[in-house]
CSV table of C-alpha atoms in Angstrom, one decimal:
chain,number,residue,atom,x,y,z
A,1,LEU,CA,0.0,0.0,0.0
A,2,ARG,CA,1.4,3.4,-1.0
A,3,THR,CA,0.0,6.4,0.8
A,4,LEU,CA,0.4,10.1,0.0
A,5,HIS,CA,1.3,12.5,2.9
A,6,LEU,CA,1.6,16.3,2.7
A,7,GLY,CA,4.2,16.7,5.4
A,8,THR,CA,2.2,15.3,8.2
A,9,PRO,CA,1.1,11.8,9.4
A,10,ILE,CA,-2.3,12.3,7.9
A,11,GLY,CA,-2.7,10.2,4.7
A,12,GLN,CA,-4.3,11.9,1.8
A,13,SER,CA,-4.9,8.9,-0.5
A,14,SER,CA,-3.6,5.4,-1.0
A,15,MET,CA,-3.0,2.9,-3.8
A,16,ARG,CA,-2.5,-0.8,-3.7
A,17,LEU,CA,0.5,-1.6,-5.8
A,18,ASP,CA,-1.0,-4.8,-7.1
A,19,ARG,CA,-4.4,-3.2,-7.8
A,20,PRO,CA,-3.6,0.4,-8.7
A,21,PHE,CA,-7.0,1.4,-10.0
A,22,GLU,CA,-9.0,0.1,-7.0
A,23,LEU,CA,-10.6,2.8,-4.8
A,24,VAL,CA,-9.0,1.9,-1.5
A,25,HIS,CA,-10.7,4.4,0.8
A,26,PRO,CA,-14.5,4.3,1.5
A,27,TYR,CA,-14.7,8.1,1.0
A,28,ASN,CA,-13.4,7.7,-2.5
A,29,ARG,CA,-16.1,5.1,-3.3
A,30,ALA,CA,-18.7,7.4,-1.7
A,31,LEU,CA,-17.7,10.3,-4.0
A,32,MET,CA,-18.5,8.0,-6.9
A,33,SER,CA,-22.2,8.2,-5.8
A,34,PHE,CA,-22.5,11.3,-7.9
A,35,LEU,CA,-23.7,8.7,-10.4
A,36,LEU,CA,-26.7,8.0,-8.3
A,37,PHE,CA,-27.9,11.6,-8.8
A,38,ALA,CA,-26.5,12.2,-12.3
A,39,PRO,CA,-26.4,8.8,-14.1
A,40,ARG,CA,-26.0,10.5,-17.5
A,41,ALA,CA,-23.1,12.8,-16.3
A,42,ARG,CA,-20.6,13.4,-19.1
A,43,ASP,CA,-18.5,16.3,-17.7
A,44,VAL,CA,-17.2,16.0,-14.1
A,45,VAL,CA,-15.2,18.7,-12.4
A,46,MET,CA,-13.1,17.9,-9.3
A,47,ILE,CA,-11.4,20.3,-7.0
A,48,GLY,CA,-8.4,18.7,-5.2
A,49,LEU,CA,-6.3,15.9,-6.8
A,50,GLY,CA,-4.4,14.1,-4.0
A,51,GLY,CA,-3.1,10.8,-5.4
A,52,GLY,CA,-5.7,11.0,-8.2
A,53,SER,CA,-7.8,7.9,-7.1
A,54,VAL,CA,-11.2,9.0,-8.4
A,55,PRO,CA,-10.1,10.6,-11.7
A,56,LYS,CA,-7.9,7.6,-12.3
A,57,PHE,CA,-10.9,5.3,-11.7
A,58,LEU,CA,-13.2,7.3,-13.9
A,59,HIS,CA,-10.6,7.4,-16.7
A,60,ARG,CA,-10.1,3.6,-16.5
A,61,PHE,CA,-13.7,2.5,-16.1
A,62,ALA,CA,-16.1,5.2,-17.2
A,63,ALA,CA,-15.4,5.8,-20.9
A,64,GLY,CA,-18.2,8.2,-21.4
A,65,ILE,CA,-17.1,10.7,-18.8
A,66,ARG,CA,-14.7,13.6,-19.2
A,67,THR,CA,-13.0,14.7,-16.0
A,68,ARG,CA,-11.3,18.0,-15.2
A,69,VAL,CA,-9.3,18.2,-12.0
A,70,ILE,CA,-8.0,21.5,-10.5
A,71,GLU,CA,-5.1,21.2,-8.1
A,72,ILE,CA,-3.3,24.2,-6.6
A,73,ASP,CA,0.0,22.3,-5.8
A,74,ALA,CA,2.2,21.4,-8.7
A,75,ASP,CA,4.1,18.9,-6.6
A,76,VAL,CA,0.9,17.0,-5.9
A,77,ILE,CA,0.3,16.7,-9.6
A,78,SER,CA,3.8,15.5,-10.2
A,79,VAL,CA,3.7,12.9,-7.4
A,80,ALA,CA,0.3,11.6,-8.5
A,81,ARG,CA,1.7,10.9,-12.0
A,82,SER,CA,5.1,9.6,-10.9
A,83,HIS,CA,4.0,7.4,-7.9
A,84,PHE,CA,0.2,6.8,-8.2
A,85,GLN,CA,-0.2,6.0,-11.9
A,86,LEU,CA,-2.4,9.0,-12.8
A,87,PRO,CA,-2.6,9.0,-16.6
A,88,ASP,CA,-1.4,11.8,-18.8
A,89,ASP,CA,-3.9,14.3,-20.0
A,90,ASP,CA,-6.0,13.3,-23.0
A,91,GLU,CA,-9.5,13.9,-24.4
A,92,ARG,CA,-11.1,12.5,-21.3
A,93,LEU,CA,-8.8,13.7,-18.5
A,94,GLN,CA,-7.4,17.2,-17.9
A,95,VAL,CA,-5.4,18.0,-14.8
A,96,ILE,CA,-5.2,21.8,-14.3
A,97,HIS,CA,-2.6,23.5,-12.1
A,98,GLY,CA,-4.5,26.3,-10.6
A,99,ASP,CA,-6.8,27.8,-7.9
A,100,GLY,CA,-10.0,25.8,-7.7
A,101,ALA,CA,-12.0,28.7,-6.3
A,102,ARG,CA,-11.0,31.0,-9.1
A,103,TYR,CA,-11.6,28.2,-11.7
A,104,LEU,CA,-15.2,27.8,-10.4
A,105,ARG,CA,-15.8,31.6,-10.6
A,106,ASP,CA,-14.6,31.6,-14.2
A,107,HIS,CA,-16.4,28.4,-15.4
A,108,ARG,CA,-20.1,28.6,-14.7
A,109,GLY,CA,-22.7,26.1,-15.8
A,110,GLY,CA,-20.3,23.6,-17.4
A,111,ALA,CA,-20.2,20.7,-14.9
A,112,ASP,CA,-22.7,17.8,-14.8
A,113,ALA,CA,-21.3,16.9,-11.3
A,114,LEU,CA,-18.8,18.7,-9.0
A,115,LEU,CA,-16.6,16.8,-6.5
A,116,LEU,CA,-14.7,18.6,-3.8
A,117,ASP,CA,-12.0,16.7,-2.0
A,118,VAL,CA,-9.8,19.6,-0.7
A,119,PHE,CA,-7.4,18.9,2.1
A,120,ASP,CA,-3.9,20.1,3.0
A,121,GLY,CA,-1.6,18.4,5.5
A,122,LEU,CA,-3.8,19.4,8.4
A,123,GLY,CA,-7.3,19.1,7.0
A,124,THR,CA,-9.7,21.4,5.1
A,125,PRO,CA,-8.2,24.8,4.4
A,126,GLN,CA,-10.4,26.9,6.7
A,127,ASP,CA,-10.3,30.0,4.6
A,128,LEU,CA,-11.5,28.3,1.4
A,129,TYR,CA,-15.1,27.2,2.2
A,130,SER,CA,-16.7,30.6,2.3
A,131,GLN,CA,-20.4,31.3,1.4
A,132,GLU,CA,-19.2,32.8,-1.8
A,133,PHE,CA,-17.2,29.7,-2.7
A,134,PHE,CA,-20.3,27.4,-2.3
A,135,ASP,CA,-22.4,29.9,-4.3
A,136,ASP,CA,-19.8,29.5,-7.0
A,137,CYS,CA,-20.1,25.7,-6.7
A,138,ARG,CA,-23.8,26.0,-7.3
A,139,ALA,CA,-23.3,28.3,-10.3
A,140,ALA,CA,-20.7,25.9,-11.8
A,141,LEU,CA,-23.3,23.1,-12.2
A,142,ALA,CA,-25.3,22.5,-15.3
A,143,GLY,CA,-29.0,21.8,-14.7
A,144,GLY,CA,-29.7,19.5,-11.8
A,145,GLY,CA,-26.2,18.1,-11.4
A,146,PRO,CA,-25.0,17.4,-7.8
A,147,ALA,CA,-22.1,18.8,-5.8
A,148,LEU,CA,-20.4,16.4,-3.4
A,149,VAL,CA,-18.2,17.8,-0.7
A,150,HIS,CA,-15.9,15.6,1.4
A,151,LEU,CA,-15.7,16.8,5.0
A,152,TRP,CA,-14.1,15.4,8.1
A,153,SER,CA,-17.0,14.8,10.5
A,154,PHE,CA,-14.9,16.0,13.5
A,155,ASP,CA,-13.9,19.3,11.8
A,156,VAL,CA,-14.7,22.2,14.2
A,157,GLN,CA,-16.3,24.0,11.3
A,158,PHE,CA,-18.3,21.0,10.0
A,159,ASN,CA,-21.7,22.4,11.0
A,160,LEU,CA,-20.8,25.9,9.6
A,161,PHE,CA,-19.8,24.3,6.2
A,162,VAL,CA,-23.0,22.3,6.1
A,163,GLU,CA,-25.0,25.4,6.7
A,164,ARG,CA,-23.2,27.3,4.0
A,165,ILE,CA,-23.8,24.5,1.5
A,166,GLY,CA,-27.4,24.5,2.5
A,167,ARG,CA,-27.8,28.2,1.8
A,168,SER,CA,-26.2,27.9,-1.6
A,169,PHE,CA,-28.5,25.0,-2.5
A,170,SER,CA,-31.7,26.4,-1.0
A,171,GLY,CA,-31.7,23.7,1.8
A,172,ARG,CA,-31.5,20.8,-0.7
A,173,VAL,CA,-28.6,18.9,1.0
A,174,LEU,CA,-28.2,15.3,2.1
A,175,LYS,CA,-25.6,14.0,4.5
A,176,MET,CA,-23.9,10.8,3.5
A,177,PRO,CA,-21.9,9.2,6.4
A,178,VAL,CA,-18.9,7.3,5.2
A,179,ARG,CA,-18.4,3.8,6.8
A,180,GLU,CA,-15.1,2.9,8.3
A,181,GLY,CA,-13.9,6.4,8.7
A,182,ASP,CA,-14.5,9.9,10.1
A,183,SER,CA,-15.8,11.4,6.9
A,184,THR,CA,-19.1,12.7,5.7
A,185,ILE,CA,-20.0,13.5,2.1
A,186,ILE,CA,-22.4,16.5,1.8
A,187,VAL,CA,-24.6,16.3,-1.3
A,188,GLY,CA,-26.0,19.6,-2.7
A,189,LEU,CA,-28.7,19.3,-5.3
A,190,PRO,CA,-30.1,22.3,-7.3
A,191,ALA,CA,-33.8,22.8,-7.5
A,192,GLU,CA,-33.7,21.8,-11.2
A,193,ALA,CA,-33.0,18.2,-10.1
A,194,GLY,CA,-36.7,18.0,-9.0
A,195,GLU,CA,-38.0,15.3,-6.7
A,196,LEU,CA,-36.3,11.9,-6.2
A,197,SER,CA,-37.4,8.7,-4.5
A,198,TRP,CA,-35.4,6.2,-2.5
A,199,THR,CA,-36.8,3.5,-4.8
A,200,THR,CA,-35.2,5.2,-7.8
A,201,LEU,CA,-31.9,5.6,-6.0
A,202,ALA,CA,-32.0,1.9,-5.0
A,203,GLU,CA,-32.7,0.8,-8.5
A,204,ARG,CA,-29.8,2.9,-9.8
A,205,ALA,CA,-27.5,1.6,-7.1
A,206,ALA,CA,-28.1,-2.0,-8.2
A,207,LEU,CA,-27.2,-1.2,-11.8
A,208,LEU,CA,-24.1,0.9,-10.8
A,209,GLU,CA,-22.9,-1.7,-8.3
A,210,THR,CA,-22.9,-4.3,-11.1
A,211,ALA,CA,-21.1,-2.0,-13.4
A,212,TYR,CA,-18.4,-0.6,-11.1
A,213,GLY,CA,-18.1,-3.1,-8.2
A,214,ILE,CA,-18.8,-0.3,-5.6
A,215,GLU,CA,-21.2,-0.8,-2.7
A,216,PHE,CA,-23.8,1.7,-4.0
A,217,GLY,CA,-26.6,-0.3,-2.3
A,218,ALA,CA,-25.1,0.2,1.1
A,219,ILE,CA,-24.4,3.9,0.3
A,220,VAL,CA,-28.1,4.4,-0.4
A,221,GLU,CA,-29.1,2.6,2.8
A,222,ASP,CA,-26.8,5.0,4.7
A,223,LEU,CA,-28.2,8.0,2.9
A,224,LYS,CA,-31.7,7.0,3.8
A,225,ALA,CA,-30.9,6.4,7.5
A,226,ALA,CA,-29.1,9.7,7.8
A,227,ASN,CA,-31.8,11.7,6.0
A,228,PRO,CA,-35.2,10.6,7.4
A,229,ALA,CA,-38.4,12.0,5.9
A,230,PRO,CA,-40.1,14.8,8.0
A,231,GLU,CA,-43.2,13.7,9.9
A,232,GLY,CA,-46.2,13.4,7.6
A,233,ALA,CA,-44.1,13.3,4.4
A,234,ALA,CA,-44.1,10.4,2.0
A,235,SER,CA,-41.6,7.8,3.2
A,236,ASP,CA,-40.3,7.0,-0.2
A,237,ARG,CA,-39.5,10.6,-1.2
A,238,VAL,CA,-36.0,11.8,-0.7
A,239,PRO,CA,-36.4,14.8,1.7
A,240,LEU,CA,-35.3,17.7,-0.5
A,241,PRO,CA,-37.3,21.0,0.0
A,242,GLY,CA,-38.4,23.2,-2.8
A,243,ALA,CA,-38.4,20.6,-5.6
A,244,SER,CA,-39.8,21.7,-8.9
A,245,ALA,CA,-42.4,19.5,-10.6
A,246,ALA,CA,-39.7,17.9,-12.7
A,247,ARG,CA,-38.5,14.4,-12.0
A,248,LEU,CA,-35.1,13.0,-12.4
A,249,ALA,CA,-35.0,10.6,-15.3
A,250,THR,CA,-34.9,6.9,-14.3
């Protein structure tokens, strides 16, 4: 097992040398759940590269998806390619050395899904996740595409970050606890996504689990347990306020 560290004992990402494209960490597999909300996604933007586990997986196993990754540290890009088998750029993968916040401000409405996995050697950069930043995340999405934000559950600003994501997405957020770790994925869904049922998510999970070998069924179960329906609401409806009349395609 090879693990990336940024000057501290905290591991950023890992790769099995005999299975380099496997998603080792549960939070990496949980980030792949963007496919539950955007099964027809073709353009994925990711802020934060680390060892490149998710973009590498998408490049290898999801031929129909184009991935753009923005990473502020040139050394991280170099190490991901020299030690973690991240492929060179091509028509389906582009790794951009730059500021992710500035990139989102300058590229609006171009992403079918947005994945945020931003950590330095000590955790989430506390000055990055401002309200303006999450507003830019919302603006970067096309239509009803989701934003998935990887947070440490014990971060002192966890609740503040969740509140900010909620404001940017008009309260349409879901908490996705990650098994075998101290992480939570926050899913923000624009109003254009419409309503969604747990049955639909479970059906998608079964198909995706077969296609990618990721435990999507268990992820949906954890989502449902962490996001119960309000009293009096339909039990099969995913609790997302302010949904339009539109429905996500099955």
